[in-house]
mmCIF file of C-alpha atoms in Angstrom:
data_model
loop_
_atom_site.group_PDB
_atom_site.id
_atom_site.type_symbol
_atom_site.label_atom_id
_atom_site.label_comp_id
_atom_site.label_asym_id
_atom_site.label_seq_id
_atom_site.Cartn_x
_atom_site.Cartn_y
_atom_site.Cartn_z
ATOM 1 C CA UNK A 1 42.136 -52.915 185.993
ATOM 2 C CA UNK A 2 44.722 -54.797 183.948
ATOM 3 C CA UNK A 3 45.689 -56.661 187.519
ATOM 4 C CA UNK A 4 42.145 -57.870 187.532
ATOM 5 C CA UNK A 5 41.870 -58.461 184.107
ATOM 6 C CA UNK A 6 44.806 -61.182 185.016
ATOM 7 C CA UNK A 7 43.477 -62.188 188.568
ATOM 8 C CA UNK A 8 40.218 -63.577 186.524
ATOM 9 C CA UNK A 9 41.755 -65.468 183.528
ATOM 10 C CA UNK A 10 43.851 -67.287 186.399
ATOM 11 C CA UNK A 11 40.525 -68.355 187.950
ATOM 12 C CA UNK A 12 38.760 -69.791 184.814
ATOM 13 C CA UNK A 13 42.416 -71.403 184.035
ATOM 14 C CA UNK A 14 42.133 -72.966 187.507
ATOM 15 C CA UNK A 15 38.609 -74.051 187.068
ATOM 16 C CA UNK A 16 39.227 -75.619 183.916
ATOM 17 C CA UNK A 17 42.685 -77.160 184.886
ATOM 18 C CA UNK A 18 40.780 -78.735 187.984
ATOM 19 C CA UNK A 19 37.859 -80.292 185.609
ATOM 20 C CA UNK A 20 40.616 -81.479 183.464
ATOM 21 C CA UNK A 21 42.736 -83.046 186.563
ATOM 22 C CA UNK A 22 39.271 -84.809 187.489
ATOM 23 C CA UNK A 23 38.610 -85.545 183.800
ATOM 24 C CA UNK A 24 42.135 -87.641 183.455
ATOM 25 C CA UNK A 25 41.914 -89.260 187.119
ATOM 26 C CA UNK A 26 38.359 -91.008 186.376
ATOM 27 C CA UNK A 27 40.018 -92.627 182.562
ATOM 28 C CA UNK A 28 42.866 -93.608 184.223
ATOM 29 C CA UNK A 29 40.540 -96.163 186.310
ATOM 30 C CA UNK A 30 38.269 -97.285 183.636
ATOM 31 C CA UNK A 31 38.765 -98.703 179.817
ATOM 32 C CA UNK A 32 36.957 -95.787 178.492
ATOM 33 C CA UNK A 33 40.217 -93.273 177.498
ATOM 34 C CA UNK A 34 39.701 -88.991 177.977
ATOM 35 C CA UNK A 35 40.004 -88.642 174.083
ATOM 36 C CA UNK A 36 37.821 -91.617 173.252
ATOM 37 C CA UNK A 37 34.823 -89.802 174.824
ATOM 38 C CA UNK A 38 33.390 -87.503 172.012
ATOM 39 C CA UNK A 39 34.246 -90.178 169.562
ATOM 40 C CA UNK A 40 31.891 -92.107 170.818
ATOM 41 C CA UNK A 41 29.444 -89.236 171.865
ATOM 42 C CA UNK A 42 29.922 -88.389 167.735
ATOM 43 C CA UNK A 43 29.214 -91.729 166.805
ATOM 44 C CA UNK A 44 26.211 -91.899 169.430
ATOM 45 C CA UNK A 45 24.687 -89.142 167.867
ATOM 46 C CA UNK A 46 25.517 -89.928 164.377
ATOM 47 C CA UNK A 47 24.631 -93.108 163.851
ATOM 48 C CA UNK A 48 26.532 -94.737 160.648
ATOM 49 C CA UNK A 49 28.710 -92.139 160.144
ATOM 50 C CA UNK A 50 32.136 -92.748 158.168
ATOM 51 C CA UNK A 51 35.279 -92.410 159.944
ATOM 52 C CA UNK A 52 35.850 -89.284 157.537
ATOM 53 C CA UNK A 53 32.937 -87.671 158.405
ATOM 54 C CA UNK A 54 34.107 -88.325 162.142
ATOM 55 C CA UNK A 55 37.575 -86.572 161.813
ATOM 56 C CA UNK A 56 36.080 -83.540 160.112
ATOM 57 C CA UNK A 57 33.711 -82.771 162.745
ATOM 58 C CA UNK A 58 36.471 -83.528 165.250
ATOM 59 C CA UNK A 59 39.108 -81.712 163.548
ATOM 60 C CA UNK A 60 41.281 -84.808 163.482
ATOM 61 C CA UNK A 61 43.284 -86.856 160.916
ATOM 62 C CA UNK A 62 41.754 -89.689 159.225
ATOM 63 C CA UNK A 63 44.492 -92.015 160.555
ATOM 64 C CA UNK A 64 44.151 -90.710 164.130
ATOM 65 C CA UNK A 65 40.064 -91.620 163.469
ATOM 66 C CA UNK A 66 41.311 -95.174 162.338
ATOM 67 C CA UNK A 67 43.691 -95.527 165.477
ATOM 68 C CA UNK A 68 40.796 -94.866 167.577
ATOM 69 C CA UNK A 69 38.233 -96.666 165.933
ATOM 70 C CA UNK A 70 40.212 -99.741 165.371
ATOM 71 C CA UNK A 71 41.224 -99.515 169.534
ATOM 72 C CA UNK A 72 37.004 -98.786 170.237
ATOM 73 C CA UNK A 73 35.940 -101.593 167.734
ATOM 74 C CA UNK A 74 38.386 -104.387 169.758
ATOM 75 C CA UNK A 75 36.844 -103.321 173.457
ATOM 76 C CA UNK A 76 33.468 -103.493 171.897
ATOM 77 C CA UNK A 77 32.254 -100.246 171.832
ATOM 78 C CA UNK A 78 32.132 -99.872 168.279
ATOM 79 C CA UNK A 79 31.360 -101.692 165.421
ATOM 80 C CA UNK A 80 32.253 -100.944 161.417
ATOM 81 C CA UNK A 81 29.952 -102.185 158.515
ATOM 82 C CA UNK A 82 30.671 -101.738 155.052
ATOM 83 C CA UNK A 83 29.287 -99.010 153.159
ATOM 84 C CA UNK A 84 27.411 -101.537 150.114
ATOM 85 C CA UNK A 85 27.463 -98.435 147.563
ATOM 86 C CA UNK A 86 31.434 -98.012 148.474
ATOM 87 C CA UNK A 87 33.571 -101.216 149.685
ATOM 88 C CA UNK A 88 36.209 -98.660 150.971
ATOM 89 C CA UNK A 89 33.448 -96.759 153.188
ATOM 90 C CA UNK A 90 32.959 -98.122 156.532
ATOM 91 C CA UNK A 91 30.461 -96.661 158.785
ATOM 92 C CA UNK A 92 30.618 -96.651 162.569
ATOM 93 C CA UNK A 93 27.368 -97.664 165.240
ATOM 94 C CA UNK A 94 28.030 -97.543 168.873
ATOM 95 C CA UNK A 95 27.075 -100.825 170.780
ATOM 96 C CA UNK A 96 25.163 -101.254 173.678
ATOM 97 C CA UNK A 97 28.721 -101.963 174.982
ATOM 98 C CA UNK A 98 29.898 -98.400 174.087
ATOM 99 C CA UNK A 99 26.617 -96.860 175.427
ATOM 100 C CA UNK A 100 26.794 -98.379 179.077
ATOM 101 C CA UNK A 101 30.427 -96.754 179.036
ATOM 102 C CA UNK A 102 29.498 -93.544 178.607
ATOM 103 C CA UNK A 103 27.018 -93.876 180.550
ATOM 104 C CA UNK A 104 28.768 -95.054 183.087
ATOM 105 C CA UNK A 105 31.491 -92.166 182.134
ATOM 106 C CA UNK A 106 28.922 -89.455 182.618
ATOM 107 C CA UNK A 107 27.642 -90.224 186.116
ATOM 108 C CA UNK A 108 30.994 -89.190 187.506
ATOM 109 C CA UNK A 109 31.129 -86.035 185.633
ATOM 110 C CA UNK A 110 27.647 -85.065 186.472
ATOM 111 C CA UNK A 111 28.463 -85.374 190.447
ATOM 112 C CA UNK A 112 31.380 -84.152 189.867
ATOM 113 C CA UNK A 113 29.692 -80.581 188.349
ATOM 114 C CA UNK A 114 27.255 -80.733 190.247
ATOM 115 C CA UNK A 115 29.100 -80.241 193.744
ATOM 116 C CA UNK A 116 31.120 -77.956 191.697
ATOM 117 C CA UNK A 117 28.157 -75.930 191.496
ATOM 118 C CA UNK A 118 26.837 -76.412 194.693
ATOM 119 C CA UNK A 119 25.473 -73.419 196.801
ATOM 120 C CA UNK A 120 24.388 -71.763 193.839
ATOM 121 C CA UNK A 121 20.795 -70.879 192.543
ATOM 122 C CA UNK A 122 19.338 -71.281 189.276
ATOM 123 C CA UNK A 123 19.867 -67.223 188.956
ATOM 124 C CA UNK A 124 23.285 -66.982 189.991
ATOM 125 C CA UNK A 125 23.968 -70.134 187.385
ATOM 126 C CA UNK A 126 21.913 -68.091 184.438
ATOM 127 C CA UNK A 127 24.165 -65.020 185.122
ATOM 128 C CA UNK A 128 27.616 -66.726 185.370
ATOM 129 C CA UNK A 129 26.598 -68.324 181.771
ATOM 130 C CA UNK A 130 25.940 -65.471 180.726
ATOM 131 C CA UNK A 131 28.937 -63.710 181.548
ATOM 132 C CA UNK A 132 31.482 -66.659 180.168
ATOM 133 C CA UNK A 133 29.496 -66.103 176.840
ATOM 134 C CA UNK A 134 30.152 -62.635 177.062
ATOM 135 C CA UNK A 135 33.953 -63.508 176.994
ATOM 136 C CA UNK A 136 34.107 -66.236 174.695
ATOM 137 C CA UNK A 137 32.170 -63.670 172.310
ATOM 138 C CA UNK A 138 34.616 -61.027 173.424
ATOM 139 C CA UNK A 139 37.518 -63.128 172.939
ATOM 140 C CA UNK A 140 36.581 -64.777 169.543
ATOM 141 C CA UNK A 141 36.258 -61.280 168.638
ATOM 142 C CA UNK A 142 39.870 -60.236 169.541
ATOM 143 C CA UNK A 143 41.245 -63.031 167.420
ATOM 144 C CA UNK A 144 39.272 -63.575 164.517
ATOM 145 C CA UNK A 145 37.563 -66.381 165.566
ATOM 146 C CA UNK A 146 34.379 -67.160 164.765
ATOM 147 C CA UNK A 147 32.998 -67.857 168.108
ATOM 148 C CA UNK A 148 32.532 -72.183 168.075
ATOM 149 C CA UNK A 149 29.541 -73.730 168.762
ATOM 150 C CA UNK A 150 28.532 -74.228 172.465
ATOM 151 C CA UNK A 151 28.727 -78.394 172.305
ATOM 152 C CA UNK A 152 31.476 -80.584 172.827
ATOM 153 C CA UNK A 153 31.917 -81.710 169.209
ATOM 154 C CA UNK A 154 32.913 -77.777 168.633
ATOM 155 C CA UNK A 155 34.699 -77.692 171.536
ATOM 156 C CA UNK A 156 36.994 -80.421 170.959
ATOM 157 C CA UNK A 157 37.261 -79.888 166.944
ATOM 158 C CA UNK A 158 38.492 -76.608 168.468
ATOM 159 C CA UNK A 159 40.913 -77.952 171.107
ATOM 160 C CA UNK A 160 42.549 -80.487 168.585
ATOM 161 C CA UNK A 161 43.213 -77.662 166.168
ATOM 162 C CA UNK A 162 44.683 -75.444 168.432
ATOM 163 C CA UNK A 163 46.790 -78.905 169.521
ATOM 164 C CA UNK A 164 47.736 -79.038 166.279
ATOM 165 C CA UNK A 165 48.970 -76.054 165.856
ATOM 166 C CA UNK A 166 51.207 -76.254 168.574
ATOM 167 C CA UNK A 167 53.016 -78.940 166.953
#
């Protein structure tokens, strides 16, 4: 069983290894960079948001929010305003700009998953998700984790901890 135990991790690492390969190849071709995605999604959905707000939910350092900020404010995707209860506060709105980039970042990806998923009914889809929850829930489990959220702001506060920690 162990074998096959082993045989299936390698399979969700290869699935995931593939999205990421995809994932890199489409930001090397466009101005919109992989980790400069949920920033923006954050910021999106956040509206006027401070830039410490931003790393906590990202699980990032303050400076690494100001790198990133600073780089989305220049291409337009961004912009800062002053917090007029706290000079020092700035809070960050995504442009139209920033919008029509992850917009335009999004229609790859959803080709991309769906002809991933191709061949596949609405059944079959239900039951796979249920199964990866099953071992993310088993998994969390086996480490201690509490088991993270199931949107991307979890996801990569989670991946840039565990990034972190490999440092």
């Amino acid at each position: 069983m162990l074998e096959l135990y082993g045989r299936l991790v390698g399979k969700m690492e290869r699935v995931h290894l593939l999205r990421r390969m995809f994932s890199q190849q489409l930001t090397n071709n466009t101005t919109l960079h992989f980790g400069q995605v949920p920033v923006l999604l954050y910021i999106r959905e956040h509206d006027r948001c401070t830039q410490v707000d931003l790393a906590e939910a990202l699980h990032v350092t303050p400076a690494s929010i100001a790198t990133s900020t600073k780089r989305l404010q220049k291409a337009g995707y961004l912009t800062k305003t002053v917090n007029e209860n706290n000079l020092r506060c700035k809070q960050l709105s995504i442009t139209e700009e920033g919008k029509r980039a992850l917009e335009l970042h999004k229609e790859p990806f959803d080709a991309f998953d769906r002809a991933a998923f191709s061949g596949f009914s609405k059944e079959e889809l239900d039951t796979l998700a249920a199964y990866l929850d099953r071992i993310a829930r088993n998994m969390a489990q086996q480490i201690g984790e509490e088991l993270p959220a199931d949107n991307i702001f979890a996801m990569q506060a989670l991946l840039n901890r565990v990034m972190e920690q490999e440092k």
